Amino acid sequence: MAANVIDRSVKALARLSPQAFVKVALGETQGVTVETIENPEINLPERRLDFVYGLRWDDEECLLHLEFQMEHKPDVPKRMFTYNALLTAGFNKPVISAVIYLERREYRHLPQDYAVFFAGQPVNNFRYRAVKLWDYAEAIGRGELRELAPLLIFLTREKDEGVLTRTKHLILTAPDARWRADALSVAVTVAGRYFPREFLLKFFREDLAMLRDAGIVQDWINEGIEKGRLQGQIATLQSSIIEVLTERFGVIKKGLSQKLAEIDDPAVLRSLLRKSTKVESLEEFIQVLEEV
């Protein structure tokens, strides 16, 4: 599944459920007013951040900047330091930074700081929060953090139908009808990372009417249609090459068919199809194939 669909889905959920994300990032939301900072950008140039909330309590204000990561990448600490500094300068407010890791992984250690060293010693150190969202899987499953139920498939060791069933139950028993529709659309697209599209359309078939106007789901469906068309085109080209070679040179070795099956670029396959009609022998075509 395309990363941009999952990215949009997670950010949509962050907009739907601010209190839940603030709670997992900071541990507490009592007495805190949360507002979404729309389209936050920093001059890097014009790098758009994943999500920023404005927090207010008593007479104090600050920003909470969240970055969503499927897995840890080496440049995360430096990016978090840079983002924090630019947000602080741009909004002239204190900024709390947190990385929320979405997909369950067995990390021995997750960095939570960016350090600058001199002569082998740290001289500057910026710390941020690193949240493993799967630490909250049980609380989500119990309904204590129901707002994050659409992400449950990310967080469990099992990626099976049972997790989808629990997710669906948590969403459809929520009191807010509008939230149910939006949350279900996120759940469907996120589950596309682990399940075939056809299975998900069947599993959620009773709920498709609810999802009819969900832009994220429509993009996900359209993406599947385009992917299906591309796969069909690739399979047709591969088959045509085999047919031409078989007609011209007789039985085709299994290894050649396997090599063709590894090529998924239609332009390359079209070129090979043209060459299959011109080569003087099967050995010559195999040599052409090895040069691809």
PDB file of C-alpha atoms in Angstrom:
ATOM      1  CA  MET A   1       0.000   0.000   0.000  1.00  0.00           C
ATOM      2  CA  ALA A   2       1.247   3.458  -0.843  1.00  0.00           C
ATOM      3  CA  ALA A   3       2.824   5.236   2.110  1.00  0.00           C
ATOM      4  CA  ASN A   4       0.980   8.491   1.375  1.00  0.00           C
ATOM      5  CA  VAL A   5      -2.423   6.860   2.006  1.00  0.00           C
ATOM      6  CA  ILE A   6      -1.317   5.584   5.412  1.00  0.00           C
ATOM      7  CA  ASP A   7       0.267   8.964   6.172  1.00  0.00           C
ATOM      8  CA  ARG A   8      -2.981  10.764   5.340  1.00  0.00           C
ATOM      9  CA  SER A   9      -4.973   8.239   7.374  1.00  0.00           C
ATOM     10  CA  VAL A  10      -2.880   8.657  10.527  1.00  0.00           C
ATOM     11  CA  LYS A  11      -2.963  12.453  10.249  1.00  0.00           C
ATOM     12  CA  ALA A  12      -6.732  12.335   9.753  1.00  0.00           C
ATOM     13  CA  LEU A  13      -7.028  10.345  12.976  1.00  0.00           C
ATOM     14  CA  ALA A  14      -4.775  12.846  14.770  1.00  0.00           C
ATOM     15  CA  ARG A  15      -7.212  15.562  13.714  1.00  0.00           C
ATOM     16  CA  LEU A  16     -10.211  13.489  14.867  1.00  0.00           C
ATOM     17  CA  SER A  17      -8.812  12.474  18.244  1.00  0.00           C
ATOM     18  CA  PRO A  18      -6.474  15.128  19.644  1.00  0.00           C
ATOM     19  CA  GLN A  19      -6.974  14.247  23.312  1.00  0.00           C
ATOM     20  CA  ALA A  20      -5.921  10.629  22.760  1.00  0.00           C
ATOM     21  CA  PHE A  21      -2.711  11.564  20.963  1.00  0.00           C
ATOM     22  CA  VAL A  22      -1.839  14.200  23.547  1.00  0.00           C
ATOM     23  CA  LYS A  23      -2.383  11.607  26.274  1.00  0.00           C
ATOM     24  CA  VAL A  24      -0.024   9.011  24.779  1.00  0.00           C
ATOM     25  CA  ALA A  25       2.566  11.715  24.084  1.00  0.00           C
ATOM     26  CA  LEU A  26       2.435  13.463  27.478  1.00  0.00           C
ATOM     27  CA  GLY A  27       0.677  11.021  29.801  1.00  0.00           C
ATOM     28  CA  GLU A  28      -2.019  13.462  30.954  1.00  0.00           C
ATOM     29  CA  THR A  29      -4.667  15.755  29.481  1.00  0.00           C
ATOM     30  CA  GLN A  30      -6.622  16.840  32.558  1.00  0.00           C
ATOM     31  CA  GLY A  31      -7.164  20.579  32.478  1.00  0.00           C
ATOM     32  CA  VAL A  32      -5.445  20.900  29.082  1.00  0.00           C
ATOM     33  CA  THR A  33      -7.194  22.566  26.151  1.00  0.00           C
ATOM     34  CA  VAL A  34      -6.062  21.234  22.767  1.00  0.00           C
ATOM     35  CA  GLU A  35      -6.349  22.883  19.370  1.00  0.00           C
ATOM     36  CA  THR A  36      -4.982  21.737  16.018  1.00  0.00           C
ATOM     37  CA  ILE A  37      -2.436  23.975  14.312  1.00  0.00           C
ATOM     38  CA  GLU A  38      -3.409  23.632  10.649  1.00  0.00           C
ATOM     39  CA  ASN A  39      -0.727  22.994   8.008  1.00  0.00           C
ATOM     40  CA  PRO A  40       2.308  23.847  10.154  1.00  0.00           C
ATOM     41  CA  GLU A  41       5.339  24.590   7.992  1.00  0.00           C
ATOM     42  CA  ILE A  42       8.936  25.427   8.722  1.00  0.00           C
ATOM     43  CA  ASN A  43      11.492  26.965   6.385  1.00  0.00           C
ATOM     44  CA  LEU A  44      13.504  23.872   5.414  1.00  0.00           C
ATOM     45  CA  PRO A  45      12.340  24.918   2.779  1.00  0.00           C
ATOM     46  CA  GLU A  46       8.616  24.797   3.510  1.00  0.00           C
ATOM     47  CA  ARG A  47       8.885  21.396   5.172  1.00  0.00           C
ATOM     48  CA  ARG A  48       5.430  20.344   6.364  1.00  0.00           C
ATOM     49  CA  LEU A  49       5.398  18.722   9.773  1.00  0.00           C
ATOM     50  CA  ASP A  50       3.284  15.686  10.587  1.00  0.00           C
ATOM     51  CA  PHE A  51       1.131  17.294  13.276  1.00  0.00           C
ATOM     52  CA  VAL A  52       1.193  20.193  15.729  1.00  0.00           C
ATOM     53  CA  TYR A  53      -1.257  20.875  18.562  1.00  0.00           C
ATOM     54  CA  GLY A  54      -1.579  24.053  20.547  1.00  0.00           C
ATOM     55  CA  LEU A  55      -1.896  23.312  24.288  1.00  0.00           C
ATOM     56  CA  ARG A  56      -3.291  25.624  26.969  1.00  0.00           C
ATOM     57  CA  TRP A  57      -3.595  25.105  30.699  1.00  0.00           C
ATOM     58  CA  ASP A  58      -4.073  27.779  33.333  1.00  0.00           C
ATOM     59  CA  ASP A  59      -2.127  30.775  31.978  1.00  0.00           C
ATOM     60  CA  GLU A  60       0.461  28.742  30.068  1.00  0.00           C
ATOM     61  CA  GLU A  61       0.707  27.836  26.397  1.00  0.00           C
ATOM     62  CA  CYS A  62       2.966  25.614  24.325  1.00  0.00           C
ATOM     63  CA  LEU A  63       3.015  23.583  21.125  1.00  0.00           C
ATOM     64  CA  LEU A  64       3.099  19.798  20.938  1.00  0.00           C
ATOM     65  CA  HIS A  65       4.800  18.603  17.760  1.00  0.00           C
ATOM     66  CA  LEU A  66       4.239  14.954  16.762  1.00  0.00           C
ATOM     67  CA  GLU A  67       6.121  13.027  14.106  1.00  0.00           C
ATOM     68  CA  PHE A  68       4.681   9.644  13.093  1.00  0.00           C
ATOM     69  CA  GLN A  69       7.139   6.914  12.146  1.00  0.00           C
ATOM     70  CA  MET A  70       6.488   3.345  11.001  1.00  0.00           C
ATOM     71  CA  GLU A  71      10.050   2.489  12.039  1.00  0.00           C
ATOM     72  CA  HIS A  72      13.070   4.296  13.440  1.00  0.00           C
ATOM     73  CA  LYS A  73      15.434   5.966  10.985  1.00  0.00           C
ATOM     74  CA  PRO A  74      18.937   7.214  11.840  1.00  0.00           C
ATOM     75  CA  ASP A  75      18.159  10.824  10.943  1.00  0.00           C
ATOM     76  CA  VAL A  76      15.190  11.118  13.330  1.00  0.00           C
ATOM     77  CA  PRO A  77      17.089  12.695  16.288  1.00  0.00           C
ATOM     78  CA  LYS A  78      18.627  15.434  14.145  1.00  0.00           C
ATOM     79  CA  ARG A  79      15.302  16.141  12.419  1.00  0.00           C
ATOM     80  CA  MET A  80      13.489  16.420  15.747  1.00  0.00           C
ATOM     81  CA  PHE A  81      16.086  18.895  17.013  1.00  0.00           C
ATOM     82  CA  THR A  82      15.821  20.954  13.825  1.00  0.00           C
ATOM     83  CA  TYR A  83      12.024  20.946  13.784  1.00  0.00           C
ATOM     84  CA  ASN A  84      11.855  21.950  17.448  1.00  0.00           C
ATOM     85  CA  ALA A  85      14.231  24.866  16.964  1.00  0.00           C
ATOM     86  CA  LEU A  86      12.425  26.188  13.890  1.00  0.00           C
ATOM     87  CA  LEU A  87       8.965  25.791  15.459  1.00  0.00           C
ATOM     88  CA  THR A  88      10.154  27.613  18.579  1.00  0.00           C
ATOM     89  CA  ALA A  89      11.505  30.477  16.486  1.00  0.00           C
ATOM     90  CA  GLY A  90       8.509  30.571  14.138  1.00  0.00           C
ATOM     91  CA  PHE A  91       5.758  30.566  16.779  1.00  0.00           C
ATOM     92  CA  ASN A  92       7.688  32.126  19.677  1.00  0.00           C
ATOM     93  CA  LYS A  93       6.314  29.495  22.053  1.00  0.00           C
ATOM     94  CA  PRO A  94       7.818  26.571  23.965  1.00  0.00           C
ATOM     95  CA  VAL A  95       7.668  23.371  21.894  1.00  0.00           C
ATOM     96  CA  ILE A  96       7.377  19.800  23.163  1.00  0.00           C
ATOM     97  CA  SER A  97       8.515  17.290  20.548  1.00  0.00           C
ATOM     98  CA  ALA A  98       7.536  13.620  20.376  1.00  0.00           C
ATOM     99  CA  VAL A  99       7.997  10.772  17.915  1.00  0.00           C
ATOM    100  CA  ILE A 100       5.150   8.256  17.855  1.00  0.00           C
ATOM    101  CA  TYR A 101       6.260   4.902  16.481  1.00  0.00           C
ATOM    102  CA  LEU A 102       3.275   3.162  14.928  1.00  0.00           C
ATOM    103  CA  GLU A 103       4.247  -0.335  13.821  1.00  0.00           C
ATOM    104  CA  ARG A 104       5.121  -2.821  16.539  1.00  0.00           C
ATOM    105  CA  ARG A 105       8.800  -3.763  16.481  1.00  0.00           C
ATOM    106  CA  GLU A 106      11.183  -5.216  19.029  1.00  0.00           C
ATOM    107  CA  TYR A 107      13.563  -2.343  19.644  1.00  0.00           C
ATOM    108  CA  ARG A 108      16.328  -2.749  22.189  1.00  0.00           C
ATOM    109  CA  HIS A 109      16.723   1.002  22.389  1.00  0.00           C
ATOM    110  CA  LEU A 110      15.049   3.982  20.793  1.00  0.00           C
ATOM    111  CA  PRO A 111      17.038   7.236  20.820  1.00  0.00           C
ATOM    112  CA  GLN A 112      15.384  10.161  22.588  1.00  0.00           C
ATOM    113  CA  ASP A 113      18.038  12.792  22.201  1.00  0.00           C
ATOM    114  CA  TYR A 114      20.248  14.612  19.734  1.00  0.00           C
ATOM    115  CA  ALA A 115      23.731  15.205  21.126  1.00  0.00           C
ATOM    116  CA  VAL A 116      26.619  17.306  19.833  1.00  0.00           C
ATOM    117  CA  PHE A 117      30.038  16.000  20.842  1.00  0.00           C
ATOM    118  CA  PHE A 118      33.398  17.719  21.212  1.00  0.00           C
ATOM    119  CA  ALA A 119      36.553  15.718  21.900  1.00  0.00           C
ATOM    120  CA  GLY A 120      34.417  12.674  22.525  1.00  0.00           C
ATOM    121  CA  GLN A 121      32.235  14.381  25.109  1.00  0.00           C
ATOM    122  CA  PRO A 122      28.607  15.557  24.732  1.00  0.00           C
ATOM    123  CA  VAL A 123      28.467  19.345  25.016  1.00  0.00           C
ATOM    124  CA  ASN A 124      24.891  20.007  23.855  1.00  0.00           C
ATOM    125  CA  ASN A 125      21.923  17.705  24.250  1.00  0.00           C
ATOM    126  CA  PHE A 126      18.344  18.037  23.018  1.00  0.00           C
ATOM    127  CA  ARG A 127      15.821  15.525  24.351  1.00  0.00           C
ATOM    128  CA  TYR A 128      12.467  14.585  22.881  1.00  0.00           C
ATOM    129  CA  ARG A 129       9.858  11.967  23.721  1.00  0.00           C
ATOM    130  CA  ALA A 130       9.766   8.591  21.935  1.00  0.00           C
ATOM    131  CA  VAL A 131       6.413   6.806  22.221  1.00  0.00           C
ATOM    132  CA  LYS A 132       5.948   3.162  21.257  1.00  0.00           C
ATOM    133  CA  LEU A 133       2.242   3.173  20.503  1.00  0.00           C
ATOM    134  CA  TRP A 134       2.011  -0.603  20.957  1.00  0.00           C
ATOM    135  CA  ASP A 135       2.587  -0.049  24.674  1.00  0.00           C
ATOM    136  CA  TYR A 136      -1.038   1.184  24.626  1.00  0.00           C
ATOM    137  CA  ALA A 137      -2.486  -1.762  22.665  1.00  0.00           C
ATOM    138  CA  GLU A 138      -4.197  -3.283  25.721  1.00  0.00           C
ATOM    139  CA  ALA A 139      -5.692   0.051  26.787  1.00  0.00           C
ATOM    140  CA  ILE A 140      -7.018   0.565  23.262  1.00  0.00           C
ATOM    141  CA  GLY A 141      -8.452  -2.965  23.193  1.00  0.00           C
ATOM    142  CA  ARG A 142     -10.242  -2.332  26.501  1.00  0.00           C
ATOM    143  CA  GLY A 143     -11.785   0.825  25.117  1.00  0.00           C
ATOM    144  CA  GLU A 144      -9.842   3.188  27.385  1.00  0.00           C
ATOM    145  CA  LEU A 145      -8.241   4.745  24.300  1.00  0.00           C
ATOM    146  CA  ARG A 146     -10.973   3.833  21.854  1.00  0.00           C
ATOM    147  CA  GLU A 147     -10.053   6.853  19.720  1.00  0.00           C
ATOM    148  CA  LEU A 148      -6.900   5.028  18.591  1.00  0.00           C
ATOM    149  CA  ALA A 149      -8.710   1.795  17.661  1.00  0.00           C
ATOM    150  CA  PRO A 150      -8.215   2.355  13.900  1.00  0.00           C
ATOM    151  CA  LEU A 151      -4.471   1.869  14.468  1.00  0.00           C
ATOM    152  CA  LEU A 152      -4.802  -1.367  16.454  1.00  0.00           C
ATOM    153  CA  ILE A 153      -3.585  -3.559  13.574  1.00  0.00           C
ATOM    154  CA  PHE A 154      -0.270  -1.677  13.681  1.00  0.00           C
ATOM    155  CA  LEU A 155       0.209  -2.493  17.347  1.00  0.00           C
ATOM    156  CA  THR A 156      -0.559  -6.196  17.760  1.00  0.00           C
ATOM    157  CA  ARG A 157       1.798  -9.088  17.142  1.00  0.00           C
ATOM    158  CA  GLU A 158      -0.985 -10.882  15.287  1.00  0.00           C
ATOM    159  CA  LYS A 159      -2.150  -9.379  12.007  1.00  0.00           C
ATOM    160  CA  ASP A 160      -5.277 -11.450  11.640  1.00  0.00           C
ATOM    161  CA  GLU A 161      -9.036 -11.226  11.211  1.00  0.00           C
ATOM    162  CA  GLY A 162      -9.515 -11.254  14.976  1.00  0.00           C
ATOM    163  CA  VAL A 163      -7.749  -7.903  15.302  1.00  0.00           C
ATOM    164  CA  LEU A 164      -9.970  -6.449  12.570  1.00  0.00           C
ATOM    165  CA  THR A 165     -13.049  -7.755  14.383  1.00  0.00           C
ATOM    166  CA  ARG A 166     -11.983  -6.062  17.646  1.00  0.00           C
ATOM    167  CA  THR A 167     -11.164  -2.867  15.776  1.00  0.00           C
ATOM    168  CA  LYS A 168     -14.529  -2.822  14.046  1.00  0.00           C
ATOM    169  CA  HIS A 169     -16.391  -3.469  17.323  1.00  0.00           C
ATOM    170  CA  LEU A 170     -14.543  -0.668  19.134  1.00  0.00           C
ATOM    171  CA  ILE A 171     -15.368   1.790  16.355  1.00  0.00           C
ATOM    172  CA  LEU A 172     -18.978   0.829  15.710  1.00  0.00           C
ATOM    173  CA  THR A 173     -19.917   0.918  19.411  1.00  0.00           C
ATOM    174  CA  ALA A 174     -18.665   4.501  19.797  1.00  0.00           C
ATOM    175  CA  PRO A 175     -21.475   7.031  20.430  1.00  0.00           C
ATOM    176  CA  ASP A 176     -20.494   9.630  17.799  1.00  0.00           C
ATOM    177  CA  ALA A 177     -21.842   8.597  14.377  1.00  0.00           C
ATOM    178  CA  ARG A 178     -19.621  10.997  12.453  1.00  0.00           C
ATOM    179  CA  TRP A 179     -16.533   9.802  14.314  1.00  0.00           C
ATOM    180  CA  ARG A 180     -17.497   6.192  13.577  1.00  0.00           C
ATOM    181  CA  ALA A 181     -17.526   6.829   9.823  1.00  0.00           C
ATOM    182  CA  ASP A 182     -14.213   8.713   9.814  1.00  0.00           C
ATOM    183  CA  ALA A 183     -12.495   6.247  12.146  1.00  0.00           C
ATOM    184  CA  LEU A 184     -13.666   3.277  10.110  1.00  0.00           C
ATOM    185  CA  SER A 185     -12.253   4.835   6.945  1.00  0.00           C
ATOM    186  CA  VAL A 186      -8.864   5.121   8.682  1.00  0.00           C
ATOM    187  CA  ALA A 187      -9.092   1.510   9.921  1.00  0.00           C
ATOM    188  CA  VAL A 188      -9.798   0.195   6.420  1.00  0.00           C
ATOM    189  CA  THR A 189      -6.911   2.004   4.761  1.00  0.00           C
ATOM    190  CA  VAL A 190      -4.438   1.189   7.552  1.00  0.00           C
ATOM    191  CA  ALA A 191      -5.396  -2.503   7.363  1.00  0.00           C
ATOM    192  CA  GLY A 192      -4.476  -2.383   3.683  1.00  0.00           C
ATOM    193  CA  ARG A 193      -0.852  -2.644   4.772  1.00  0.00           C
ATOM    194  CA  TYR A 194      -1.452  -6.234   5.880  1.00  0.00           C
ATOM    195  CA  PHE A 195      -4.513  -7.576   4.042  1.00  0.00           C
ATOM    196  CA  PRO A 196      -5.487  -7.896   0.356  1.00  0.00           C
ATOM    197  CA  ARG A 197      -7.872  -5.215  -0.837  1.00  0.00           C
ATOM    198  CA  GLU A 198     -10.435  -7.797  -1.955  1.00  0.00           C
ATOM    199  CA  PHE A 199     -10.523  -9.342   1.528  1.00  0.00           C
ATOM    200  CA  LEU A 200     -11.025  -5.953   3.194  1.00  0.00           C
ATOM    201  CA  LEU A 201     -13.827  -4.949   0.839  1.00  0.00           C
ATOM    202  CA  LYS A 202     -15.557  -8.221   1.727  1.00  0.00           C
ATOM    203  CA  PHE A 203     -14.859  -7.929   5.473  1.00  0.00           C
ATOM    204  CA  PHE A 204     -16.236  -4.380   5.622  1.00  0.00           C
ATOM    205  CA  ARG A 205     -18.947  -4.887   2.975  1.00  0.00           C
ATOM    206  CA  GLU A 206     -21.770  -4.112   5.453  1.00  0.00           C
ATOM    207  CA  ASP A 207     -20.133  -0.780   6.241  1.00  0.00           C
ATOM    208  CA  LEU A 208     -19.281   0.413   2.728  1.00  0.00           C
ATOM    209  CA  ALA A 209     -22.321   2.678   2.593  1.00  0.00           C
ATOM    210  CA  MET A 210     -20.953   4.490   5.639  1.00  0.00           C
ATOM    211  CA  LEU A 211     -17.623   4.920   3.846  1.00  0.00           C
ATOM    212  CA  ARG A 212     -18.977   6.036   0.493  1.00  0.00           C
ATOM    213  CA  ASP A 213     -17.984   9.680   0.959  1.00  0.00           C
ATOM    214  CA  ALA A 214     -14.641   9.030   2.665  1.00  0.00           C
ATOM    215  CA  GLY A 215     -11.959  10.557   0.447  1.00  0.00           C
ATOM    216  CA  ILE A 216      -9.150   8.446   1.908  1.00  0.00           C
ATOM    217  CA  VAL A 217     -11.022   5.215   1.186  1.00  0.00           C
ATOM    218  CA  GLN A 218     -11.822   6.309  -2.359  1.00  0.00           C
ATOM    219  CA  ASP A 219      -8.143   7.055  -2.977  1.00  0.00           C
ATOM    220  CA  TRP A 220      -7.289   3.617  -1.568  1.00  0.00           C
ATOM    221  CA  ILE A 221      -9.824   1.925  -3.843  1.00  0.00           C
ATOM    222  CA  ASN A 222      -8.635   3.876  -6.896  1.00  0.00           C
ATOM    223  CA  GLU A 223      -5.039   3.010  -6.057  1.00  0.00           C
ATOM    224  CA  GLY A 224      -6.023  -0.659  -6.050  1.00  0.00           C
ATOM    225  CA  ILE A 225      -7.719  -0.335  -9.430  1.00  0.00           C
ATOM    226  CA  GLU A 226      -4.622   1.280 -10.947  1.00  0.00           C
ATOM    227  CA  LYS A 227      -2.383  -1.351  -9.376  1.00  0.00           C
ATOM    228  CA  GLY A 228      -4.611  -4.097 -10.754  1.00  0.00           C
ATOM    229  CA  ARG A 229      -4.451  -2.597 -14.235  1.00  0.00           C
ATOM    230  CA  LEU A 230      -0.663  -2.385 -14.070  1.00  0.00           C
ATOM    231  CA  GLN A 231      -0.348  -5.969 -12.872  1.00  0.00           C
ATOM    232  CA  GLY A 232      -2.637  -7.120 -15.685  1.00  0.00           C
ATOM    233  CA  GLN A 233      -0.535  -5.245 -18.241  1.00  0.00           C
ATOM    234  CA  ILE A 234       2.670  -6.777 -16.879  1.00  0.00           C
ATOM    235  CA  ALA A 235       1.224 -10.311 -16.903  1.00  0.00           C
ATOM    236  CA  THR A 236       0.010  -9.874 -20.519  1.00  0.00           C
ATOM    237  CA  LEU A 237       3.443  -8.714 -21.708  1.00  0.00           C
ATOM    238  CA  GLN A 238       5.229 -11.551 -19.910  1.00  0.00           C
ATOM    239  CA  SER A 239       2.830 -14.075 -21.422  1.00  0.00           C
ATOM    240  CA  SER A 240       3.217 -12.592 -24.921  1.00  0.00           C
ATOM    241  CA  ILE A 241       7.011 -12.889 -24.765  1.00  0.00           C
ATOM    242  CA  ILE A 242       6.761 -16.567 -23.771  1.00  0.00           C
ATOM    243  CA  GLU A 243       4.276 -17.238 -26.580  1.00  0.00           C
ATOM    244  CA  VAL A 244       6.521 -15.617 -29.224  1.00  0.00           C
ATOM    245  CA  LEU A 245       9.615 -17.495 -28.056  1.00  0.00           C
ATOM    246  CA  THR A 246       7.746 -20.795 -27.858  1.00  0.00           C
ATOM    247  CA  GLU A 247       6.363 -20.339 -31.368  1.00  0.00           C
ATOM    248  CA  ARG A 248       9.790 -19.512 -32.764  1.00  0.00           C
ATOM    249  CA  PHE A 249      12.137 -21.776 -30.803  1.00  0.00           C
ATOM    250  CA  GLY A 250      10.059 -24.493 -29.131  1.00  0.00           C
ATOM    251  CA  VAL A 251       9.978 -25.403 -25.417  1.00  0.00           C
ATOM    252  CA  ILE A 252      11.118 -22.608 -23.091  1.00  0.00           C
ATOM    253  CA  LYS A 253      13.287 -23.397 -20.074  1.00  0.00           C
ATOM    254  CA  LYS A 254      11.742 -22.760 -16.653  1.00  0.00           C
ATOM    255  CA  GLY A 255      14.606 -20.470 -15.635  1.00  0.00           C
ATOM    256  CA  LEU A 256      13.816 -18.073 -18.458  1.00  0.00           C
ATOM    257  CA  SER A 257      10.181 -17.829 -17.412  1.00  0.00           C
ATOM    258  CA  GLN A 258      11.228 -17.139 -13.810  1.00  0.00           C
ATOM    259  CA  LYS A 259      13.614 -14.406 -14.969  1.00  0.00           C
ATOM    260  CA  LEU A 260      10.806 -12.743 -16.940  1.00  0.00           C
ATOM    261  CA  ALA A 261       8.492 -13.000 -13.924  1.00  0.00           C
ATOM    262  CA  GLU A 262      10.952 -10.883 -11.912  1.00  0.00           C
ATOM    263  CA  ILE A 263      10.626  -7.955 -14.337  1.00  0.00           C
ATOM    264  CA  ASP A 264       7.744  -5.626 -13.432  1.00  0.00           C
ATOM    265  CA  ASP A 265       8.548  -2.615 -15.622  1.00  0.00           C
ATOM    266  CA  PRO A 266       6.115  -2.482 -18.593  1.00  0.00           C
ATOM    267  CA  ALA A 267       8.554  -0.419 -20.675  1.00  0.00           C
ATOM    268  CA  VAL A 268      11.294  -3.036 -20.274  1.00  0.00           C
ATOM    269  CA  LEU A 269       8.858  -5.845 -21.061  1.00  0.00           C
ATOM    270  CA  ARG A 270       7.641  -4.075 -24.220  1.00  0.00           C
ATOM    271  CA  SER A 271      11.259  -3.747 -25.369  1.00  0.00           C
ATOM    272  CA  LEU A 272      11.851  -7.451 -24.692  1.00  0.00           C
ATOM    273  CA  LEU A 273       8.703  -8.341 -26.612  1.00  0.00           C
ATOM    274  CA  ARG A 274      10.011  -6.485 -29.664  1.00  0.00           C
ATOM    275  CA  LYS A 275      13.397  -8.186 -29.364  1.00  0.00           C
ATOM    276  CA  SER A 276      11.778 -11.617 -28.985  1.00  0.00           C
ATOM    277  CA  THR A 277      10.522 -11.266 -32.562  1.00  0.00           C
ATOM    278  CA  LYS A 278      13.973 -10.354 -33.929  1.00  0.00           C
ATOM    279  CA  VAL A 279      16.562 -12.511 -32.153  1.00  0.00           C
ATOM    280  CA  GLU A 280      18.073 -15.403 -34.136  1.00  0.00           C
ATOM    281  CA  SER A 281      18.052 -17.912 -31.295  1.00  0.00           C
ATOM    282  CA  LEU A 282      16.830 -18.541 -27.762  1.00  0.00           C
ATOM    283  CA  GLU A 283      20.407 -18.200 -26.538  1.00  0.00           C
ATOM    284  CA  GLU A 284      20.572 -14.696 -28.032  1.00  0.00           C
ATOM    285  CA  PHE A 285      17.369 -13.701 -26.211  1.00  0.00           C
ATOM    286  CA  ILE A 286      18.732 -15.098 -22.944  1.00  0.00           C
ATOM    287  CA  GLN A 287      21.819 -12.913 -23.419  1.00  0.00           C
ATOM    288  CA  VAL A 288      19.579  -9.882 -23.987  1.00  0.00           C
ATOM    289  CA  LEU A 289      17.621 -10.775 -20.854  1.00  0.00           C
ATOM    290  CA  GLU A 290      20.772 -10.990 -18.758  1.00  0.00           C
ATOM    291  CA  GLU A 291      21.678  -7.439 -19.788  1.00  0.00           C
ATOM    292  CA  VAL A 292      18.399  -6.005 -18.447  1.00  0.00           C
TER     293      VAL A 292
END
